[in-house]
Each structure stands twice: as structure tokens, then as C-alpha cells.
PDB file of C-alpha atoms in Angstrom:
ATOM      1  CA  MET A  10      27.325  50.245  62.977  1.00 46.00           C
ATOM      2  CA  ALA A  11      29.893  49.420  64.498  1.00 46.00           C
ATOM      3  CA  ALA A  12      27.030  48.658  68.229  1.00 48.00           C
ATOM      4  CA  LEU A  13      24.986  46.536  65.881  1.00 43.00           C
ATOM      5  CA  ALA A  14      28.022  44.263  64.990  1.00 46.00           C
ATOM      6  CA  ALA A  15      29.061  44.429  68.327  1.00 47.00           C
ATOM      7  CA  ASP A  16      25.103  43.086  69.293  1.00 49.00           C
ATOM      8  CA  GLY A  17      25.634  40.226  66.665  1.00 50.00           C
ATOM      9  CA  ASP A  18      29.077  38.827  67.953  1.00 53.00           C
ATOM     10  CA  ALA A  19      26.783  38.167  71.803  1.00 49.00           C
ATOM     11  CA  ALA A  20      24.026  37.496  70.016  1.00 47.00           C
ATOM     12  CA  LYS A  21      26.566  34.466  68.548  1.00 49.00           C
ATOM     13  CA  LYS A  22      28.735  33.986  72.133  1.00 53.00           C
ATOM     14  CA  ARG A  23      25.530  33.542  74.137  1.00 55.00           C
ATOM     15  CA  PRO A  24      23.750  30.859  74.575  1.00 55.00           C
ATOM     16  CA  PRO A  25      20.626  30.636  73.041  1.00 54.00           C
ATOM     17  CA  LYS A  26      17.106  31.028  75.018  1.00 54.00           C
ATOM     18  CA  ILE A  27      14.715  28.158  74.723  1.00 50.00           C
ATOM     19  CA  GLU A  28      12.273  30.220  72.383  1.00 51.00           C
ATOM     20  CA  GLU A  29      15.146  30.308  70.208  1.00 55.00           C
ATOM     21  CA  LEU A  30      15.273  26.872  69.801  1.00 52.00           C
ATOM     22  CA  MET A  31      11.590  25.883  68.582  1.00 51.00           C
ATOM     23  CA  THR A  32      11.791  28.967  66.035  1.00 51.00           C
ATOM     24  CA  GLY A  33      13.037  29.012  62.504  1.00 51.00           C
ATOM     25  CA  PRO A  34      13.602  25.416  59.729  1.00 51.00           C
ATOM     26  CA  GLU A  35      13.420  22.717  62.855  1.00 53.00           C
ATOM     27  CA  GLY A  36      10.323  24.563  64.470  1.00 54.00           C
ATOM     28  CA  LEU A  37       7.696  22.215  63.324  1.00 54.00           C
ATOM     29  CA  ARG A  38       9.683  19.702  64.644  1.00 55.00           C
ATOM     30  CA  ALA A  39      10.422  21.736  67.805  1.00 56.00           C
ATOM     31  CA  ALA A  40       6.945  21.628  68.865  1.00 57.00           C
ATOM     32  CA  ASP A  41       6.350  18.671  68.084  1.00 56.00           C
ATOM     33  CA  TYR A  42       8.628  17.005  70.286  1.00 56.00           C
ATOM     34  CA  ALA A  43       7.979  20.100  72.855  1.00 56.00           C
ATOM     35  CA  ASN A  44       4.077  18.933  73.486  1.00 58.00           C
ATOM     36  CA  TYR A  45       5.431  15.330  73.503  1.00 56.00           C
ATOM     37  CA  PHE A  46       7.854  16.301  76.154  1.00 59.00           C
ATOM     38  CA  SER A  47       5.047  18.438  78.469  1.00 64.00           C
ATOM     39  CA  SER A  48       3.760  14.923  79.809  1.00 62.00           C
ATOM     40  CA  TYR A  49       6.935  14.773  81.825  1.00 67.00           C
ATOM     41  CA  ALA A  50       5.719  17.821  83.647  1.00 65.00           C
ATOM     42  CA  TYR A  51       3.211  15.286  85.799  1.00 67.00           C
ATOM     43  CA  ILE A  52       4.364  13.572  88.374  1.00 71.00           C
ATOM     44  CA  TYR A  53       1.785  10.588  86.966  1.00 68.00           C
ATOM     45  CA  HIS A  54       4.910  10.218  84.326  1.00 66.00           C
ATOM     46  CA  GLN A  55       7.387  10.543  86.517  1.00 69.00           C
ATOM     47  CA  LYS A  56       6.182   7.293  89.031  1.00 79.00           C
ATOM     48  CA  GLN A  57       5.850   5.679  85.625  1.00 74.00           C
ATOM     49  CA  MET A  58       9.212   5.602  84.900  1.00 75.00           C
ATOM     50  CA  LEU A  59      10.577   5.138  88.550  1.00 71.00           C
ATOM     51  CA  THR A  60       8.773   2.326  88.346  1.00 77.00           C
ATOM     52  CA  ASP A  61      10.335   0.819  86.358  1.00 82.00           C
ATOM     53  CA  ALA A  62      12.303  -1.527  88.283  1.00 83.00           C
ATOM     54  CA  LYS A  63      14.948  -2.706  85.979  1.00 87.00           C
ATOM     55  CA  ARG A  64      16.261   0.237  85.072  1.00 87.00           C
ATOM     56  CA  MET A  65      16.055   1.425  88.417  1.00 90.00           C
ATOM     57  CA  GLU A  66      18.379  -0.811  89.241  1.00 94.00           C
ATOM     58  CA  ALA A  67      20.682  -0.101  86.278  1.00 94.00           C
ATOM     59  CA  TYR A  68      20.957   3.361  86.907  1.00 94.00           C
ATOM     60  CA  ARG A  69      21.311   2.934  90.575  1.00 95.00           C
ATOM     61  CA  ASP A  70      24.302   0.450  90.431  1.00 97.00           C
ATOM     62  CA  ALA A  71      26.181   2.680  87.894  1.00 97.00           C
ATOM     63  CA  ILE A  72      25.968   5.825  90.406  1.00 97.00           C
ATOM     64  CA  LEU A  73      26.455   4.319  93.465  1.00 97.00           C
ATOM     65  CA  GLY A  74      28.132   0.781  92.362  1.00 97.00           C
ATOM     66  CA  ASN A  75      30.989   3.596  91.236  1.00 97.00           C
ATOM     67  CA  ALA A  76      31.414   5.837  93.626  1.00 98.00           C
ATOM     68  CA  ALA A  77      35.055   6.778  93.156  1.00 98.00           C
ATOM     69  CA  ASN A  78      34.427   7.504  90.023  1.00 97.00           C
ATOM     70  CA  PHE A  79      31.646  10.584  90.782  1.00 98.00           C
ATOM     71  CA  ARG A  80      33.806  11.898  93.872  1.00 98.00           C
ATOM     72  CA  ASP A  81      34.304  15.421  94.073  1.00 98.00           C
ATOM     73  CA  LYS A  82      33.186  15.178  90.178  1.00 98.00           C
ATOM     74  CA  VAL A  83      31.037  17.409  88.176  1.00 98.00           C
ATOM     75  CA  VAL A  84      28.015  16.286  87.113  1.00 98.00           C
ATOM     76  CA  LEU A  85      25.191  17.172  84.931  1.00 98.00           C
ATOM     77  CA  ASP A  86      22.454  15.774  84.306  1.00 97.00           C
ATOM     78  CA  VAL A  87      20.451  16.042  80.954  1.00 96.00           C
ATOM     79  CA  GLY A  88      17.191  15.577  81.423  1.00 92.00           C
ATOM     80  CA  ALA A  89      16.677  15.425  85.249  1.00 93.00           C
ATOM     81  CA  GLY A  90      13.287  14.992  85.257  1.00 90.00           C
ATOM     82  CA  SER A  91      12.356  14.464  88.733  1.00 90.00           C
ATOM     83  CA  GLY A  92      16.022  14.235  90.137  1.00 93.00           C
ATOM     84  CA  ILE A  93      16.804  11.092  91.113  1.00 94.00           C
ATOM     85  CA  LEU A  94      19.755  10.653  88.762  1.00 96.00           C
ATOM     86  CA  SER A  95      21.303  14.111  90.571  1.00 97.00           C
ATOM     87  CA  ILE A  96      20.157  12.673  94.375  1.00 97.00           C
ATOM     88  CA  TRP A  97      22.184   9.596  93.341  1.00 97.00           C
ATOM     89  CA  ALA A  98      25.444  10.741  92.071  1.00 98.00           C
ATOM     90  CA  ALA A  99      24.956  13.124  94.673  1.00 98.00           C
ATOM     91  CA  LYS A 100      25.452  10.714  97.425  1.00 98.00           C
ATOM     92  CA  ALA A 101      27.825   9.076  95.583  1.00 98.00           C
ATOM     93  CA  GLY A 102      29.941  12.313  96.675  1.00 98.00           C
ATOM     94  CA  ALA A 103      30.642  14.277  93.221  1.00 98.00           C
ATOM     95  CA  LYS A 104      31.522  17.995  94.024  1.00 98.00           C
ATOM     96  CA  LYS A 105      28.412  19.938  92.365  1.00 98.00           C
ATOM     97  CA  VAL A 106      25.622  18.115  90.146  1.00 98.00           C
ATOM     98  CA  ILE A 107      23.776  20.015  87.674  1.00 98.00           C
ATOM     99  CA  ALA A 108      20.477  19.298  87.023  1.00 97.00           C
ATOM    100  CA  CYS A 109      19.386  20.071  83.917  1.00 97.00           C
ATOM    101  CA  GLU A 110      15.248  19.762  82.780  1.00 93.00           C
ATOM    102  CA  PHE A 111      13.090  21.492  80.383  1.00 90.00           C
ATOM    103  CA  THR A 112      10.412  21.149  82.200  1.00 87.00           C
ATOM    104  CA  GLU A 113       8.073  22.719  85.327  1.00 88.00           C
ATOM    105  CA  MET A 114       9.177  19.565  86.391  1.00 90.00           C
ATOM    106  CA  ALA A 115      12.469  21.403  87.247  1.00 93.00           C
ATOM    107  CA  ASN A 116      10.351  22.702  89.862  1.00 93.00           C
ATOM    108  CA  HIS A 117       9.209  19.369  91.505  1.00 93.00           C
ATOM    109  CA  ALA A 118      13.153  18.090  91.329  1.00 94.00           C
ATOM    110  CA  ARG A 119      13.826  21.237  93.515  1.00 96.00           C
ATOM    111  CA  ARG A 120      11.759  20.674  96.626  1.00 95.00           C
ATOM    112  CA  LEU A 121      12.609  16.889  96.180  1.00 94.00           C
ATOM    113  CA  VAL A 122      16.455  17.347  96.455  1.00 97.00           C
ATOM    114  CA  ALA A 123      15.983  20.022  99.194  1.00 97.00           C
ATOM    115  CA  ALA A 124      13.731  17.644 101.149  1.00 97.00           C
ATOM    116  CA  ASN A 125      16.516  14.909 100.642  1.00 96.00           C
ATOM    117  CA  GLY A 126      19.374  17.812 102.497  1.00 97.00           C
ATOM    118  CA  LEU A 127      21.217  17.694  99.102  1.00 97.00           C
ATOM    119  CA  ASP A 128      20.349  21.056  97.706  1.00 96.00           C
ATOM    120  CA  GLY A 129      24.229  22.294  98.095  1.00 97.00           C
ATOM    121  CA  VAL A 130      25.273  19.952  95.923  1.00 98.00           C
ATOM    122  CA  VAL A 131      22.715  19.592  93.045  1.00 98.00           C
ATOM    123  CA  ASP A 132      21.834  23.063  91.670  1.00 98.00           C
ATOM    124  CA  VAL A 133      18.809  22.381  89.043  1.00 97.00           C
ATOM    125  CA  ARG A 134      17.881  24.682  86.319  1.00 97.00           C
ATOM    126  CA  ARG A 135      15.005  24.696  84.552  1.00 95.00           C
ATOM    127  CA  SER A 136      16.177  25.094  80.787  1.00 93.00           C
ATOM    128  CA  ALA A 137      17.389  23.234  77.902  1.00 91.00           C
ATOM    129  CA  VAL A 138      20.620  22.473  77.665  1.00 94.00           C
ATOM    130  CA  GLU A 139      21.109  23.294  74.390  1.00 93.00           C
ATOM    131  CA  ALA A 140      20.643  27.166  76.968  1.00 94.00           C
ATOM    132  CA  LEU A 141      22.909  26.193  79.567  1.00 95.00           C
ATOM    133  CA  ASP A 142      25.836  28.910  80.436  1.00 92.00           C
ATOM    134  CA  LEU A 143      28.311  26.719  81.627  1.00 96.00           C
ATOM    135  CA  GLU A 144      32.065  26.859  80.410  1.00 95.00           C
ATOM    136  CA  LYS A 145      33.412  23.835  77.656  1.00 95.00           C
ATOM    137  CA  GLY A 146      35.291  21.436  79.644  1.00 96.00           C
ATOM    138  CA  SER A 147      33.470  22.598  83.233  1.00 97.00           C
ATOM    139  CA  VAL A 148      31.505  19.212  83.416  1.00 98.00           C
ATOM    140  CA  ASP A 149      33.454  15.840  84.355  1.00 98.00           C
ATOM    141  CA  ILE A 150      30.471  13.395  83.945  1.00 98.00           C
ATOM    142  CA  ILE A 151      27.223  12.832  82.117  1.00 98.00           C
ATOM    143  CA  ILE A 152      24.300  11.399  83.123  1.00 98.00           C
ATOM    144  CA  SER A 153      21.177  11.322  81.707  1.00 96.00           C
ATOM    145  CA  GLU A 154      18.309   8.972  80.839  1.00 93.00           C
ATOM    146  CA  TRP A 155      18.055   9.667  77.253  1.00 92.00           C
ATOM    147  CA  MET A 156      16.470   6.633  75.662  1.00 88.00           C
ATOM    148  CA  GLY A 157      12.643   6.850  74.352  1.00 79.00           C
ATOM    149  CA  TYR A 158      10.770   3.991  72.868  1.00 77.00           C
ATOM    150  CA  PHE A 159      12.598   1.888  70.491  1.00 79.00           C
ATOM    151  CA  LEU A 160      15.887   4.044  71.623  1.00 84.00           C
ATOM    152  CA  LEU A 161      15.821   7.109  69.961  1.00 81.00           C
ATOM    153  CA  ARG A 162      11.655   8.118  69.830  1.00 73.00           C
ATOM    154  CA  GLU A 163      12.276  10.881  72.004  1.00 63.00           C
ATOM    155  CA  SER A 164      15.497  12.464  70.198  1.00 68.00           C
ATOM    156  CA  MET A 165      17.461  13.641  73.930  1.00 86.00           C
ATOM    157  CA  LEU A 166      20.080  11.988  72.414  1.00 92.00           C
ATOM    158  CA  ASP A 167      20.860  14.772  70.721  1.00 92.00           C
ATOM    159  CA  SER A 168      20.419  17.137  73.385  1.00 93.00           C
ATOM    160  CA  VAL A 169      23.735  14.621  75.129  1.00 96.00           C
ATOM    161  CA  ILE A 170      25.875  15.130  72.242  1.00 96.00           C
ATOM    162  CA  TYR A 171      25.316  18.708  72.695  1.00 96.00           C
ATOM    163  CA  ALA A 172      26.317  18.811  76.182  1.00 97.00           C
ATOM    164  CA  ARG A 173      28.971  16.876  75.489  1.00 97.00           C
ATOM    165  CA  ASP A 174      30.670  18.100  72.710  1.00 97.00           C
ATOM    166  CA  HIS A 175      29.892  22.209  74.969  1.00 97.00           C
ATOM    167  CA  TYR A 176      30.483  21.340  78.390  1.00 98.00           C
ATOM    168  CA  LEU A 177      32.309  17.779  78.828  1.00 98.00           C
ATOM    169  CA  LYS A 178      36.203  17.486  79.514  1.00 97.00           C
ATOM    170  CA  GLU A 179      38.210  15.412  77.310  1.00 96.00           C
ATOM    171  CA  GLY A 180      38.391  11.904  78.565  1.00 95.00           C
ATOM    172  CA  GLY A 181      35.297  13.062  80.479  1.00 97.00           C
ATOM    173  CA  ALA A 182      32.926   9.913  81.105  1.00 98.00           C
ATOM    174  CA  LEU A 183      29.620   9.738  80.105  1.00 98.00           C
ATOM    175  CA  TYR A 184      26.582   6.987  81.932  1.00 98.00           C
ATOM    176  CA  PRO A 185      25.806   5.244  79.888  1.00 95.00           C
ATOM    177  CA  SER A 186      28.434   5.779  77.448  1.00 97.00           C
ATOM    178  CA  HIS A 187      26.809   3.217  74.971  1.00 96.00           C
ATOM    179  CA  ALA A 188      23.690   1.702  73.615  1.00 94.00           C
ATOM    180  CA  LYS A 189      22.705  -0.909  71.283  1.00 92.00           C
ATOM    181  CA  MET A 190      19.193  -1.623  69.344  1.00 89.00           C
ATOM    182  CA  TYR A 191      18.286  -5.635  68.459  1.00 88.00           C
ATOM    183  CA  TRP A 192      15.768  -6.874  66.249  1.00 87.00           C
ATOM    184  CA  CYS A 193      13.467 -10.394  67.528  1.00 88.00           C
ATOM    185  CA  PRO A 194      10.517 -11.787  65.742  1.00 90.00           C
ATOM    186  CA  VAL A 195       8.478 -12.189  69.054  1.00 91.00           C
ATOM    187  CA  ALA A 196       5.376 -14.817  69.336  1.00 91.00           C
ATOM    188  CA  LEU A 197       2.393 -12.302  71.584  1.00 90.00           C
ATOM    189  CA  HIS A 198      -0.579 -14.919  70.368  1.00 90.00           C
ATOM    190  CA  ALA A 199      -2.746 -13.740  72.710  1.00 89.00           C
ATOM    191  CA  ASP A 200      -2.377 -10.073  72.467  1.00 89.00           C
ATOM    192  CA  ARG A 201      -2.777 -10.317  68.882  1.00 90.00           C
ATOM    193  CA  ASP A 202      -5.842 -12.666  69.453  1.00 93.00           C
ATOM    194  CA  ALA A 203      -6.768  -9.789  71.621  1.00 92.00           C
ATOM    195  CA  LYS A 204      -6.389  -7.090  69.522  1.00 91.00           C
ATOM    196  CA  LEU A 205      -8.427  -8.186  67.388  1.00 94.00           C
ATOM    197  CA  ALA A 206     -11.582  -8.759  68.982  1.00 95.00           C
ATOM    198  CA  GLU A 207     -11.100  -5.387  69.670  1.00 93.00           C
ATOM    199  CA  THR A 208     -10.590  -4.456  66.084  1.00 94.00           C
ATOM    200  CA  ALA A 209     -13.947  -6.263  65.556  1.00 95.00           C
ATOM    201  CA  ASP A 210     -15.849  -4.809  68.667  1.00 94.00           C
ATOM    202  CA  THR A 211     -15.145  -1.334  67.574  1.00 93.00           C
ATOM    203  CA  LEU A 212     -16.132  -1.986  64.030  1.00 94.00           C
ATOM    204  CA  ALA A 213     -19.615  -3.632  64.788  1.00 93.00           C
ATOM    205  CA  GLU A 214     -20.356  -0.418  67.211  1.00 94.00           C
ATOM    206  CA  TRP A 215     -20.671   1.511  63.325  1.00 94.00           C
ATOM    207  CA  ASP A 216     -24.037  -0.344  62.902  1.00 93.00           C
ATOM    208  CA  ALA A 217     -26.038   0.674  65.740  1.00 94.00           C
ATOM    209  CA  PHE A 218     -24.360   4.661  65.505  1.00 96.00           C
ATOM    210  CA  GLU A 219     -25.064   4.477  62.205  1.00 95.00           C
ATOM    211  CA  ASP A 220     -28.828   3.189  62.965  1.00 95.00           C
ATOM    212  CA  GLU A 221     -29.034   5.724  65.795  1.00 96.00           C
ATOM    213  CA  MET A 222     -27.747   9.024  63.516  1.00 96.00           C
ATOM    214  CA  MET A 223     -30.688   8.065  60.914  1.00 96.00           C
ATOM    215  CA  ARG A 224     -33.201   7.230  63.636  1.00 96.00           C
ATOM    216  CA  GLU A 225     -32.937   9.688  66.272  1.00 96.00           C
ATOM    217  CA  HIS A 226     -31.445  12.667  64.022  1.00 96.00           C
ATOM    218  CA  ASP A 227     -31.941  11.821  60.749  1.00 96.00           C
ATOM    219  CA  VAL A 228     -28.319  12.092  59.466  1.00 96.00           C
ATOM    220  CA  ASP A 229     -27.569   9.384  56.988  1.00 97.00           C
ATOM    221  CA  VAL A 230     -23.621   8.525  57.749  1.00 96.00           C
ATOM    222  CA  ARG A 231     -22.807   5.385  55.779  1.00 96.00           C
ATOM    223  CA  VAL A 232     -20.422   7.497  53.691  1.00 96.00           C
ATOM    224  CA  LEU A 233     -18.371   7.628  56.703  1.00 96.00           C
ATOM    225  CA  ARG A 234     -18.434   4.087  57.139  1.00 95.00           C
ATOM    226  CA  ARG A 235     -14.802   3.318  54.981  1.00 95.00           C
ATOM    227  CA  PRO A 236     -12.687   5.786  56.235  1.00 96.00           C
ATOM    228  CA  TYR A 237     -14.219   4.762  59.724  1.00 95.00           C
ATOM    229  CA  GLU A 238     -13.273   1.229  59.059  1.00 95.00           C
ATOM    230  CA  GLU A 239      -9.791   2.453  57.962  1.00 95.00           C
ATOM    231  CA  GLU A 240      -9.134   4.662  60.886  1.00 94.00           C
ATOM    232  CA  THR A 241     -10.396   1.630  63.613  1.00 94.00           C
ATOM    233  CA  ARG A 242      -7.370  -0.705  61.564  1.00 93.00           C
ATOM    234  CA  ASP A 243      -4.774   2.091  62.270  1.00 92.00           C
ATOM    235  CA  TYR A 244      -5.179   2.755  65.587  1.00 90.00           C
ATOM    236  CA  CYS A 245      -5.762  -0.708  67.155  1.00 89.00           C
ATOM    237  CA  LEU A 246      -3.714  -2.561  64.454  1.00 90.00           C
ATOM    238  CA  ARG A 247      -1.080  -0.630  63.016  1.00 88.00           C
ATOM    239  CA  GLN A 248       0.489   1.323  66.064  1.00 83.00           C
ATOM    240  CA  ALA A 249       3.936   0.502  68.023  1.00 77.00           C
ATOM    241  CA  GLN A 250       3.107  -1.164  71.103  1.00 78.00           C
ATOM    242  CA  TRP A 251       4.719  -1.621  74.203  1.00 77.00           C
ATOM    243  CA  HIS A 252       5.727  -4.858  75.880  1.00 79.00           C
ATOM    244  CA  GLU A 253       7.348  -6.048  78.314  1.00 79.00           C
ATOM    245  CA  LEU A 254       9.162  -9.681  76.612  1.00 82.00           C
ATOM    246  CA  THR A 255      10.172 -12.458  78.237  1.00 87.00           C
ATOM    247  CA  ASP A 256      12.709 -14.778  76.851  1.00 88.00           C
ATOM    248  CA  ASP A 257       9.446 -17.720  76.255  1.00 90.00           C
ATOM    249  CA  VAL A 258       7.828 -15.320  73.249  1.00 91.00           C
ATOM    250  CA  LEU A 259      11.069 -15.182  71.391  1.00 90.00           C
ATOM    251  CA  GLU A 260      11.217 -17.072  68.413  1.00 90.00           C
ATOM    252  CA  GLY A 261      15.156 -16.534  67.283  1.00 87.00           C
ATOM    253  CA  GLU A 262      18.131 -15.526  67.944  1.00 87.00           C
ATOM    254  CA  PRO A 263      18.278 -10.961  68.613  1.00 87.00           C
ATOM    255  CA  ALA A 264      19.674  -8.979  65.640  1.00 87.00           C
ATOM    256  CA  CYS A 265      21.848  -5.973  66.341  1.00 89.00           C
ATOM    257  CA  VAL A 266      21.074  -3.474  64.355  1.00 87.00           C
ATOM    258  CA  ALA A 267      22.381  -0.659  65.633  1.00 88.00           C
ATOM    259  CA  ALA A 268      25.567  -0.259  68.014  1.00 91.00           C
ATOM    260  CA  LEU A 269      25.502   3.798  69.264  1.00 93.00           C
ATOM    261  CA  ASP A 270      29.145   4.797  71.514  1.00 96.00           C
ATOM    262  CA  LEU A 271      27.591   7.852  72.893  1.00 96.00           C
ATOM    263  CA  ASN A 272      31.526   9.139  73.221  1.00 97.00           C
ATOM    264  CA  THR A 273      32.188   9.895  69.833  1.00 96.00           C
ATOM    265  CA  ILE A 274      28.338   9.097  67.742  1.00 95.00           C
ATOM    266  CA  THR A 275      27.728  12.598  65.305  1.00 94.00           C
ATOM    267  CA  LEU A 276      24.496  14.591  65.781  1.00 90.00           C
ATOM    268  CA  ALA A 277      23.759  13.179  61.630  1.00 89.00           C
ATOM    269  CA  GLU A 278      24.111   9.337  63.220  1.00 89.00           C
ATOM    270  CA  ALA A 279      21.819  10.009  65.942  1.00 88.00           C
ATOM    271  CA  GLN A 280      19.098  10.275  63.354  1.00 84.00           C
ATOM    272  CA  GLY A 281      17.460   7.083  63.322  1.00 80.00           C
ATOM    273  CA  VAL A 282      18.963   3.305  61.664  1.00 78.00           C
ATOM    274  CA  VAL A 283      20.938   3.240  58.847  1.00 75.00           C
ATOM    275  CA  GLU A 284      20.063   0.292  56.082  1.00 76.00           C
ATOM    276  CA  ALA A 285      21.001  -2.485  58.248  1.00 73.00           C
ATOM    277  CA  PRO A 286      20.733  -5.841  56.607  1.00 76.00           C
ATOM    278  CA  PHE A 287      19.686  -8.594  59.172  1.00 73.00           C
ATOM    279  CA  ALA A 288      17.596 -12.278  58.722  1.00 75.00           C
ATOM    280  CA  PHE A 289      16.276 -14.953  61.456  1.00 73.00           C
ATOM    281  CA  ASP A 290      16.475 -19.013  60.977  1.00 69.00           C
TER     282      ASP A 290
END
């Protein structure tokens, strides 16, 4: 019995294994995000993110422009991807950088770090951040590109909060440290018209399909018309879309509906936006 108790105590003290994070009450949710994150293992997807000039410039300037803050520090990069932020942190003078990446992209990051002569500083670890074997207070700075679609889509903020609570020293820094979410009405007339035309063309395809099925295969598929039309409208007109907005499409002043302080935000607060009244003129 004593041995069993000791094993139980050890299990409580050790970091959770990756497979343990994907089971239990949150298993289905975790599996959903695992499928979503799998796309990050592809260089093509990483390239898309790395060609986002505004995002890249903001992180580069924040790190290299504050080199004095990174000098001789221990840095944790949460969701390191290809390792670019870790490379910048090393170039800014960090003593050690732990690049934590959950997907197979960690293998590419390791090669990229070595190719840039920084493998003596940057330690790439393929792991969930929750499974890292780090002591509390052993990290001076946490860097992370955790923002997803509509800020919170990827739920990587959960991992940043975990890293902050378990590894960051008292008074340590987070990059970024704050984030805001805004609502704003926009006028995207050209995009609207293109979507309506796409919807009409896709719906019109059913007539030819229906005729072909009856003529060539002697199968009447008319009973599927209505659900097909509903699916088409869902796909073409009711899905969230990504746009790089310019000032000329804004139809009002942006209203802030969420302001996140990463130094203090809790996991519960990171689950979504609470009711936030707003109005536009």
C-alpha cells in the first residue's frame, strides 16, 4: 500500500504526459484542437504566418528593440512553431531560450536554429507546455504568438497562462503582455457581391446534377435539394471570413469589447468574451 501511495504522489508531482492531456472530461475538446494544430506541422502553414509583415515586424521590434530586457535572461517560447521568435530572443542576448512546440514542426525548428548558429542557446523541445519539466520561477520572460482568429480561436492563451503560473518568476515579463478585441461595422460590398454570386452559381449546379443522376444512373435525388441548398448557404454565406481591413471600409468607430491583461488573466476569463454592451452611431 505504501508503494502504491508513493507512486500516486509521484504521479501528482510529475508534469502530465501529452497523452494524458488528450483524455478525460476535456478529451473531445482537446482532440478537436489537436486536429486543428496538426496544420502547424506544415512548413507551408508556417510560411503563411511568417509572411504576415505587420505581425513579424511587431514581434521583431518588441524583442530586438528591447534587447537590454532579454540580455542574460531565460526565455520560454510557448508554441514556438518554426522558432523565429526564439531565434530573435537569442540574438537579443538571452542566456537560454526554451522553444516549446507541440507538433512535428519542432524538428524543423531545431534544424533552423542550428543553421543560424544558435543551437547553443536555443533548446527546442517537442512538448505541450503543460508537460515541460521546468521549475517554478525558472523563466524570466515568456514570449508567444498565441493569437488566433478572433484573438481566442486557438485557445493557446490557456497554455501561456499555465506557463505563467508554473514557470515564470515573480515580476517576470510576458511578450505580449496585453491584448484587446474590437467590434466595428464594415462595408465590404465587393466581397458581399462575390459571395452572393458564388452562392447562386453553386445552387444552379444542382439542376444539372439532378438531371445527370436521373439520365445516367436512374436515381431521383430531388429529395436532397433542400438540404443541399441549406448546406450551400451555410458554407458560402454563414462562415466567418478573414480580411485585412483598411480604414476606408470602416463604418464607425471601433468599440473595445475585451481587454486582456496577460499578467493577471485567469483560465476562466480566457474562455471567451463576457457580455459587453456596445453601440455604433
